[in-house]
Coordinates of C-alpha atoms and ligand atoms in Angstrom, one line a residue:
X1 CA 47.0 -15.3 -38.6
X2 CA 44.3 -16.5 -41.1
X3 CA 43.0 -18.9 -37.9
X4 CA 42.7 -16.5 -35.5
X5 CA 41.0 -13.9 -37.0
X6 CA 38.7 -16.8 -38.0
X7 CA 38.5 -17.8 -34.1
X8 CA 38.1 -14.3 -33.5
X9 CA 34.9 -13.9 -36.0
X10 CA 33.6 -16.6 -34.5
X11 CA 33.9 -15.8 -30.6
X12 CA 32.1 -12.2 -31.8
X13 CA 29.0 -13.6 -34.1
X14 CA 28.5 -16.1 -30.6
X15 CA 28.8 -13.1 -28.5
X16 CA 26.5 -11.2 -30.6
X17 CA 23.9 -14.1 -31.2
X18 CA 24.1 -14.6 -27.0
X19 CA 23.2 -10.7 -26.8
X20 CA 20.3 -10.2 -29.2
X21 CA 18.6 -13.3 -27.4
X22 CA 18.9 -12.4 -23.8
X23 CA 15.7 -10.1 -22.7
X24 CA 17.2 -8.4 -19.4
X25 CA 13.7 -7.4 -18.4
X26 CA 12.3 -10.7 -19.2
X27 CA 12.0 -13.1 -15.9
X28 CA 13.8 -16.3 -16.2
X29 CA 13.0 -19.8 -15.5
X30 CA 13.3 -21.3 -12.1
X31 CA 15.8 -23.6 -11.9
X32 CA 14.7 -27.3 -12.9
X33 CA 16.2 -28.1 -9.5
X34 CA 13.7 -25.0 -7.8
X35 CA 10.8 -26.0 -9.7
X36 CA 10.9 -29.7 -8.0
X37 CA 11.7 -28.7 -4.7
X38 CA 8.2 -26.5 -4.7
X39 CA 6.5 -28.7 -6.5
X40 CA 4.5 -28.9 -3.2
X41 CA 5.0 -25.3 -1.8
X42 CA 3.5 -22.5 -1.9
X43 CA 5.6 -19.2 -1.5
X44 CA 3.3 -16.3 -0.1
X45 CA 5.3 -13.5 0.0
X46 CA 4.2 -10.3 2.0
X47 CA 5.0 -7.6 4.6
X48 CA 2.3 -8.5 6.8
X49 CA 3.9 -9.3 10.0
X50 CA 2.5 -6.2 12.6
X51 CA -0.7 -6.8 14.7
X52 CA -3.6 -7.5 12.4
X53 CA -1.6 -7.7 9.4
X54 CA 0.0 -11.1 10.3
X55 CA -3.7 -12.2 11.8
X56 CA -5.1 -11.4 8.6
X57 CA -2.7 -13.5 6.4
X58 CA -2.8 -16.4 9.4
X59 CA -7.1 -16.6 8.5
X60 CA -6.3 -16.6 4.7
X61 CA -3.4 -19.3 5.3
X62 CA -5.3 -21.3 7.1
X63 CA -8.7 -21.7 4.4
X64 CA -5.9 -22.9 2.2
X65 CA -4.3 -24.9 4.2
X66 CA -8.1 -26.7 4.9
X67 CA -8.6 -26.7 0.8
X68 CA -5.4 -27.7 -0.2
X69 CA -3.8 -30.3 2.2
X70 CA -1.1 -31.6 0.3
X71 CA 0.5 -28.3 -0.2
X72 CA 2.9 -26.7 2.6
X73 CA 2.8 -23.2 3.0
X74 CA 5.8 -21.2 3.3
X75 CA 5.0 -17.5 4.9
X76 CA 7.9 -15.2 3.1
X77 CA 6.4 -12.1 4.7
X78 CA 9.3 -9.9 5.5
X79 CA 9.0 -7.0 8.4
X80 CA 8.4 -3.0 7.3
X81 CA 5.2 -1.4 6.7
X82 CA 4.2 -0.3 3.3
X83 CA 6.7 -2.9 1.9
X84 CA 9.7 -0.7 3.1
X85 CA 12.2 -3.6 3.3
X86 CA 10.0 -6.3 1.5
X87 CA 9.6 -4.4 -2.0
X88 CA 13.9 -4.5 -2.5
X89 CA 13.5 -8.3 -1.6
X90 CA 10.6 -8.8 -4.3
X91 CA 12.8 -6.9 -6.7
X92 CA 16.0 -9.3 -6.3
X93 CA 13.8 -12.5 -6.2
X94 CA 11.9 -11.2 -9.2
X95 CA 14.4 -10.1 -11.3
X96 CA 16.6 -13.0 -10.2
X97 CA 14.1 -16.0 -11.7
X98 CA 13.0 -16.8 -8.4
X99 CA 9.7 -15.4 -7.6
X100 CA 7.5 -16.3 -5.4
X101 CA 4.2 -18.1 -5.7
X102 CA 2.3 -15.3 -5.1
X103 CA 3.1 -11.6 -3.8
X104 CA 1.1 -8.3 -2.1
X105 CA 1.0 -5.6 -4.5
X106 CA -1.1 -2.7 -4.2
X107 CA -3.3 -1.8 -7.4
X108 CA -2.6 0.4 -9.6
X109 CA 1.1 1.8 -10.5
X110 CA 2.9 -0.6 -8.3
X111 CA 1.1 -3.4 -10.1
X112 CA 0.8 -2.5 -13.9
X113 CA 3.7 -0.3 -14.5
X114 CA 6.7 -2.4 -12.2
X115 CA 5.4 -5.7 -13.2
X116 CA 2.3 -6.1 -15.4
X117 CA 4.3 -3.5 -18.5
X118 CA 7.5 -5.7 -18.1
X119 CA 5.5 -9.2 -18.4
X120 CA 6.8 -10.9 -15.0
X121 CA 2.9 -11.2 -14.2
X122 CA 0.6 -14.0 -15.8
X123 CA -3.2 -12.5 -16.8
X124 CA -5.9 -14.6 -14.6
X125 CA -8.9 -13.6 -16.3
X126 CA -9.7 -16.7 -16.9
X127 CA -10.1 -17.5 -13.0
X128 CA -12.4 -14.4 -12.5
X129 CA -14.4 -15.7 -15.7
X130 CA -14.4 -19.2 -14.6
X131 CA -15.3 -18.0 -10.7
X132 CA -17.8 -15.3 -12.0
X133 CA -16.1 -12.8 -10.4
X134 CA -16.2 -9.6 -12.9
X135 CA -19.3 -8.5 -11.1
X136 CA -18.2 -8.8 -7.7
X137 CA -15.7 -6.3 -7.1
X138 CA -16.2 -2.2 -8.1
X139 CA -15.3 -1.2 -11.3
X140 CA -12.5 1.2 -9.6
X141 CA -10.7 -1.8 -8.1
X142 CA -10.9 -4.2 -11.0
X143 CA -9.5 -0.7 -13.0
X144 CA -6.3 -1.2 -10.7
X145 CA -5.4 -4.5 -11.6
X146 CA -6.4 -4.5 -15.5
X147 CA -4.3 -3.6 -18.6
X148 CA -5.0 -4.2 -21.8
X149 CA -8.5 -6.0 -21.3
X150 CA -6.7 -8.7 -19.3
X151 CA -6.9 -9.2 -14.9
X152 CA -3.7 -9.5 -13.3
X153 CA -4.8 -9.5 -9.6
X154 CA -7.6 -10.8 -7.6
X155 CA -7.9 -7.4 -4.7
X156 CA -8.1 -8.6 -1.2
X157 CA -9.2 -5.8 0.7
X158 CA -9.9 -2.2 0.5
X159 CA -8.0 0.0 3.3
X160 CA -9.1 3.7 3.4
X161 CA -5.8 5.9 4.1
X162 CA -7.0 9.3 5.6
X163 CA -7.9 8.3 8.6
X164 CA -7.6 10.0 12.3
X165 CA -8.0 7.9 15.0
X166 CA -7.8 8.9 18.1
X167 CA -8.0 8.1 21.7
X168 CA -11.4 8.2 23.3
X169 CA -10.7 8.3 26.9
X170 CA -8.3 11.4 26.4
X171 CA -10.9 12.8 24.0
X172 CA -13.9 12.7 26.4
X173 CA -11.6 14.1 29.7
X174 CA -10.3 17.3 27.5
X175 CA -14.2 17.9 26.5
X176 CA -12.9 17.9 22.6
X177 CA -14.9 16.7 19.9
X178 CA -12.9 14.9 16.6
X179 CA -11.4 18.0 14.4
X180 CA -13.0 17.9 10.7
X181 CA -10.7 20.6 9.3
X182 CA -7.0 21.2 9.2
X183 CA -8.1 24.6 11.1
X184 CA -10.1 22.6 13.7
X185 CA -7.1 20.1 14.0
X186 CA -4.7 22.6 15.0
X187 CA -7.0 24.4 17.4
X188 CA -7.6 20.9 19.1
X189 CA -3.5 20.0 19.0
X190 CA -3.0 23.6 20.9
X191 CA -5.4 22.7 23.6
X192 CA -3.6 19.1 24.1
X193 CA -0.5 20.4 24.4
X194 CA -1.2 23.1 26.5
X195 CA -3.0 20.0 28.5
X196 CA 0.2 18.4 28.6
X197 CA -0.9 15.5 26.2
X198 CA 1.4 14.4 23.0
X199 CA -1.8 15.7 20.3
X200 CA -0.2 13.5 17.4
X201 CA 2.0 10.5 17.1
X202 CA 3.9 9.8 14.3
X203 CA 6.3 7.0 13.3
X204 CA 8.6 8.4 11.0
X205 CA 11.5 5.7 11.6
X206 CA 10.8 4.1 7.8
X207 CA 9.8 7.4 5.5
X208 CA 6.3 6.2 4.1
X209 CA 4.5 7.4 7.4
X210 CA 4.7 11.0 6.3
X211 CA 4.6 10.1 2.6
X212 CA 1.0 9.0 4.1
X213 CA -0.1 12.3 6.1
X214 CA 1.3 14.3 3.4
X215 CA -0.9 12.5 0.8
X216 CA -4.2 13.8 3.0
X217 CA -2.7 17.1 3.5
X218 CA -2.6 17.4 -0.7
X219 CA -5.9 16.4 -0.6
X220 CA -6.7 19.1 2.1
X221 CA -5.5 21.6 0.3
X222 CA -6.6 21.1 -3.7
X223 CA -8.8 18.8 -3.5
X224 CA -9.9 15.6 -5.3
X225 CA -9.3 16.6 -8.9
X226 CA -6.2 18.6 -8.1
X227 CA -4.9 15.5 -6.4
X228 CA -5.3 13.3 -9.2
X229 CA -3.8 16.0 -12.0
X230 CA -0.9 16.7 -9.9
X231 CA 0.0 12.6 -9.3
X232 CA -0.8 12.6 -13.7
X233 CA 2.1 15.0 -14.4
X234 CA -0.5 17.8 -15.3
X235 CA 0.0 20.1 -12.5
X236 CA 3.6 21.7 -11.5
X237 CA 5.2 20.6 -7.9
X238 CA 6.1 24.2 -7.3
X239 CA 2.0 25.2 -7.2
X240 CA 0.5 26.7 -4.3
X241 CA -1.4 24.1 -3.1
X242 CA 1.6 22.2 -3.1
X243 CA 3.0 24.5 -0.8
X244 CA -0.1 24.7 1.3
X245 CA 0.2 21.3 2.2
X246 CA 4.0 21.5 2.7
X247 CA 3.4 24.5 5.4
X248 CA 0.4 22.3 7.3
X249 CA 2.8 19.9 7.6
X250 CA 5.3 22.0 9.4
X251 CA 2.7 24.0 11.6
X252 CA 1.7 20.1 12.7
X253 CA 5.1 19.4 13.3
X254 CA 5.6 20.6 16.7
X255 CA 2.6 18.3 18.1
X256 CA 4.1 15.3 17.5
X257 CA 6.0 12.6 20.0
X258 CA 9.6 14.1 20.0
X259 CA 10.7 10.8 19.5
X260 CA 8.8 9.9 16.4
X261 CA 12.2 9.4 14.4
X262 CA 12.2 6.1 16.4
X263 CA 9.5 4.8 15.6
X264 CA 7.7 2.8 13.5
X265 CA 4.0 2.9 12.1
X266 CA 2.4 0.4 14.7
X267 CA 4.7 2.1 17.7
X268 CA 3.0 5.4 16.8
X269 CA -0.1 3.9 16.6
X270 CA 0.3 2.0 20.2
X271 CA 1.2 5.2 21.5
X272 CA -2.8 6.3 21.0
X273 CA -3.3 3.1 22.2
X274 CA -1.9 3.2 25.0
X275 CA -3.5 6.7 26.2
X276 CA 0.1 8.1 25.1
X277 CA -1.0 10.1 22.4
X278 CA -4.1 11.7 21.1
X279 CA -4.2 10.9 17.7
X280 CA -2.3 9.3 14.6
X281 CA -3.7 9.9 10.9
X282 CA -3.1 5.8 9.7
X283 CA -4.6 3.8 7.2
X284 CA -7.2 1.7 9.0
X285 CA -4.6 -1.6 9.0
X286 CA -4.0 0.8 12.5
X287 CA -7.8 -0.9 13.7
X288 CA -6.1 -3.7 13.1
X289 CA -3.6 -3.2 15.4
X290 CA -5.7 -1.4 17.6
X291 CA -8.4 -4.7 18.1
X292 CA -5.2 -7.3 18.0
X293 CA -4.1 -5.8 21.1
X294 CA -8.1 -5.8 22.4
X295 CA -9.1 -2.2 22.2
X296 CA -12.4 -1.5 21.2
X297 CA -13.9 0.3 17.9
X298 CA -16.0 3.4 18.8
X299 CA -15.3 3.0 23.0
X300 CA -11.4 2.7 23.4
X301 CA -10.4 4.6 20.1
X302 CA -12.4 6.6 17.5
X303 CA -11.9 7.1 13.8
X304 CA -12.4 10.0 11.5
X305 CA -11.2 11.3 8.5
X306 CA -8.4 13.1 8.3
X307 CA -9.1 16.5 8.6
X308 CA -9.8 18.6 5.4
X309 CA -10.7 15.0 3.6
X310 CA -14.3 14.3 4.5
X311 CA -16.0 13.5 1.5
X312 CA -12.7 12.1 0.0
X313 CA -11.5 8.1 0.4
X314 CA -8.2 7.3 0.0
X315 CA -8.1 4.0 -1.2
X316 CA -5.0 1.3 -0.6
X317 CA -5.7 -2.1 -2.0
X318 CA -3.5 -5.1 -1.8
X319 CA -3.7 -7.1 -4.2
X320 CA -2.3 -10.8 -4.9
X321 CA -1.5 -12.3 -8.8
X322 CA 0.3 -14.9 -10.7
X323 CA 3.7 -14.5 -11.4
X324 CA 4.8 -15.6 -15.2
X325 CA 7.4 -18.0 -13.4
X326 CA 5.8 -18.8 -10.4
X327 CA 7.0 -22.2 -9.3
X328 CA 3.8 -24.2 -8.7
X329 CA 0.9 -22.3 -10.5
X330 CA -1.8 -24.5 -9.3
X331 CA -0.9 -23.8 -6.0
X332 CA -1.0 -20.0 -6.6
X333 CA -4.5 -20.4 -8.8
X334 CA -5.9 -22.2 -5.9
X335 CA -4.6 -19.4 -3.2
X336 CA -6.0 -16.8 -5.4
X337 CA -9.2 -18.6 -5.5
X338 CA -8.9 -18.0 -1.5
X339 CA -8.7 -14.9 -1.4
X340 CA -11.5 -13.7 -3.8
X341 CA -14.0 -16.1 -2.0
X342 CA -16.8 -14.5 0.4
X343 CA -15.2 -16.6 3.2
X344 CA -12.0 -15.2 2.4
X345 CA -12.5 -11.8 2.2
X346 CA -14.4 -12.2 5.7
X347 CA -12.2 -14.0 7.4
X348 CA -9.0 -12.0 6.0
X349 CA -10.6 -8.1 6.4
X350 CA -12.2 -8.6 9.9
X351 CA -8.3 -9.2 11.2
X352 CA -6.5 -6.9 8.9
X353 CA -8.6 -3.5 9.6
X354 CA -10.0 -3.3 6.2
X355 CA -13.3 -4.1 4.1
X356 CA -14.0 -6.7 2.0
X357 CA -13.2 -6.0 -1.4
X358 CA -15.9 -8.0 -2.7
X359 CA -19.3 -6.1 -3.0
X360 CA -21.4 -8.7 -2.4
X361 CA -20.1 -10.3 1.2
X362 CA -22.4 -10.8 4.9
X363 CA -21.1 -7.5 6.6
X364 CA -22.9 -8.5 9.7
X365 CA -19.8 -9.1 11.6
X366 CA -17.8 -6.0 10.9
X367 CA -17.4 -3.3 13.5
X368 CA -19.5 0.3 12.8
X369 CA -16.4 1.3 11.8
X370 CA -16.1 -0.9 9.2
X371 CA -19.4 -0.2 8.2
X372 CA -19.0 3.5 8.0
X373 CA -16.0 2.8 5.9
X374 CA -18.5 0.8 3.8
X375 CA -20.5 3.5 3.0
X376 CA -18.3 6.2 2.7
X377 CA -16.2 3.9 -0.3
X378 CA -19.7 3.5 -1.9
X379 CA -20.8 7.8 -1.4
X380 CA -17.0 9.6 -1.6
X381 CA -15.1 10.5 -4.1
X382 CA -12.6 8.2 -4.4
X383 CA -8.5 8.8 -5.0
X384 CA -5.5 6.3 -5.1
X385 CA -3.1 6.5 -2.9
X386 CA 0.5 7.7 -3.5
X387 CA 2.3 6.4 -0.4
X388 CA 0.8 3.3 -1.1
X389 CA 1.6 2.5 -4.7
X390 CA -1.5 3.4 -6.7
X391 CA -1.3 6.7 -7.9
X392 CA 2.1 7.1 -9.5
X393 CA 5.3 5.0 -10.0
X394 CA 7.8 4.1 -7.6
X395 CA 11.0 6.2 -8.3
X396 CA 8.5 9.4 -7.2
X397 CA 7.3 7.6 -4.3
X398 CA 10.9 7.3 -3.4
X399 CA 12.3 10.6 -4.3
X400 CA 9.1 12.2 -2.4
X401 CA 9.5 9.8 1.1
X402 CA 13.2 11.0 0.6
X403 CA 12.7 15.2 0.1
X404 CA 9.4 15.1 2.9
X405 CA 12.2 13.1 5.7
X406 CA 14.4 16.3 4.8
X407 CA 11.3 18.8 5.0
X408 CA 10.4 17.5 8.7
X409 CA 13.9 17.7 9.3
X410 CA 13.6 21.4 9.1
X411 CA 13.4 22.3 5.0
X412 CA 12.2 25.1 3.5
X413 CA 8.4 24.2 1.1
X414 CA 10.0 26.8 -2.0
X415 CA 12.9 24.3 -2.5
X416 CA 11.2 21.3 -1.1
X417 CA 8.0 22.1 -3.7
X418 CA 11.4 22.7 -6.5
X419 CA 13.0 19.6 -5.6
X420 CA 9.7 17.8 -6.0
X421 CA 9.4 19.3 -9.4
X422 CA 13.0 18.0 -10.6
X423 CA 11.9 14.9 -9.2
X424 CA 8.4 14.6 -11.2
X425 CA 10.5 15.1 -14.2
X426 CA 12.9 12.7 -13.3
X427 CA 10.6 9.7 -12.7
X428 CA 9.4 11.2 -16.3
X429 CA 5.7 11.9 -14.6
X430 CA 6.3 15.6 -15.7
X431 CA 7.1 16.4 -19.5
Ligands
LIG501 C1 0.3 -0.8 3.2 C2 -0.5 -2.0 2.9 C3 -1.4 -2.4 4.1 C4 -0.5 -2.4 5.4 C5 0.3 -1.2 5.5 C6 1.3 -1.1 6.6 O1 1.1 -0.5 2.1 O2 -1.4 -1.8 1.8 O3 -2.0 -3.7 3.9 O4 0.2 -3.5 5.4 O5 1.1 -1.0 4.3 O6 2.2 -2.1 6.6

């Protein structure tokens, strides 16, 4: 009896000893097994694989491949904009001890609060120190990708998200000029309709796309600060504004391809594209799409911003950093050093739709809109984006993707603004 309680004792103190030194959270290491087999590898994992998203990654691939020719390149990107399918997969391989070399991440939340906080990233300051890069990027990006005095990210591009771009051609035979307000907007869907022409297309197949028009509509209807409070936790769901841009969003409901359920992001946008549609409010990775399938900036489509945003930018930034387990972290050091060069930001930005993050790169090959895009980052007020990971943590992003696919459905904005709330609190963003 003696020996088995003895045994027992023993089996618990391991038990307990085995406990108190696991870390969950913590990463683990790659096998020994993993770590040789990418000895020579590089993992760059992504969701880049519509039009100019996949162009842009090829053009950053390829100035590595050119720098670093003993290292293969495996392209991990996996289909869905806004990381609808690829985030879960980041998740498993993260958590799982098997991340990748390197990963897209936007800025901000998404970054510091899922994987910065929980120490699965690596700091690089040293690289931007060593590369005298603290200068060369604003002080709002570098913001997104520091905690705690450290840099966890080197920024590859700057996307603005409220954007309207529409279809010239249709434009120009209705006699309509670009709508700057939400009141002009709907005045100009009316006449399209009545025309007989789809005014808005909208991909609503994978949630974020409305998460994204919603986002502009908030910013429509409260403006910057109030947008920035109410992402903060200081301002209630259930406020007016709140419910302002709730009821914009059904009174623009009726103007959109009846099919948009089916469709995804780059569908909608082909449909303006493709003279099928008038307009699509995108972030401008749609003129990346638009010139990979050889339409023209400012003659074949137009862009504007969204309207009830002019004098606001939206900003989206993808971002790239060093896991704390990355397999081959000279491989991933010498890919980040890719992407923060001049040539790399060029060469990556001119395919993806975006502008260089870097401030101080030749912008004599961008299109005007590119350029207009320029100036606006340096002259608006500037706000993160939600739908794309900045502003606020990922359970909310979730839970408000999931209550605005109900609202288009045909919800009510009193319970819609109340479930948001209960949601805020949930996620913990509201005390
Ligand atoms: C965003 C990302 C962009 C673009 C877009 C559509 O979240 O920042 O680079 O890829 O999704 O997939």
């Amino acid at each position: 009896m003696r020996r088995i309680l003895f045994i027992s004792l023993v089996v618990l103190v391991a038990a307990l000893f085995v406990a108190c030194t696991q870390q969950p959270t913590q990463p683990q290491s790659a096998s020994p097994q993993s770590a040789q087999a990418t000895a020579n590898e590089l993992t760059i994992f992504s969701w880049w694989t519509a039009g100019g998203e996949a162009d842009g990654l090829a053009e950053l691939i390829k100035l590595f491949e050119a720098q670093n020719p003993g290292v293969k390149v495996v392209n991990a990107a996996v289909a869905g904009g806004a990381g609808t399918n690829a985030k879960a997969v980041l998740k498993t391989r993260m958590l799982g001890g098997d991340p990748p070399g390197t990963f897209q991440v936007h800025g901000g939340a998404e970054l510091i609060e899922q994987w910065v906080k929980s120490k699965y990233m690596a700091p690089i300051t040293s690289l931007f120190d060593e590369l005298g890069l603290r200068d060369k990027f604003p002080k709002q990006l570098l913001d997104l990708v520091t905690y705690n005095g450290q840099i966890y990210a080197v920024p590859s591009n700057i996307h603005r998200g409220n954007v309207l771009w529409y279809n010239k051609a249709i434009f120009d035979k209705q006699h309509l000029t670009p709508p700057k307000t939400i009141d002009d907007l709907l005045v100009v869907c009316k006449k399209l309709k009545a025309a007989g022409v789809t005014p808005l297309s909208l991909g609503s197949r994978e949630k974020w796309p409305v998460t994204h028009l919603f986002e502009d509509l908030l910013l429509a209807a409260g403006g910057a600060d109030f947008y920035r409070d109410l992402f903060a936790g200081k301002i209630a769901w259930t406020d007016n504004r709140v419910k302002l841009a709730l009821s914009t969003l059904q009174s623009l409901m009726p103007y959109f391809n009846d099919d948009h359920a089916a469709l995804t992001w780059d569908q909608a946008t082909g449909l303006v594209q493709q003279g099928k549609a008038a307009m699509n409010v995108m972030g401008d990775w749609a003129k990346g799409y638009f010139t990979a399938n050889h339409a023209k900036p400012n003659v074949d489509f137009g862009a504007v911003p969204t309207p009830g945003t002019v004098g606001f930018f939206v900003v989206v930034t993808d971002t790239f950093g060093l896991p704390a387990k990355a397999p081959n972290p000279k491989a991933t050091l010498a890919f980040l050093k890719v992407v923060a060069s001049v040539e790399g930001q060029v060469n990556f930005n001119l395919k993806k739709g975006s502008i260089p993050a870097r401030i101080d790169v030749p912008t004599g090959q961008f299109d005007e809109i590119a350029r207009a895009t320029m100036a606006d980052f340096a002259a608006n007020v500037l706000v993160p984006s939600c739908a794309h990971g900045s502003a606020v943590i990922e359970s909310f992003v979730t839970a408000l993707n999931d209550q605005l696919s109900v609202f288009i459905a045909g919800g009510n904005a009193d319970e819609t603004a109340k479930a948001l709330e209960a949601a805020a609190r949930d996620a913990g963003i509201r005390h």
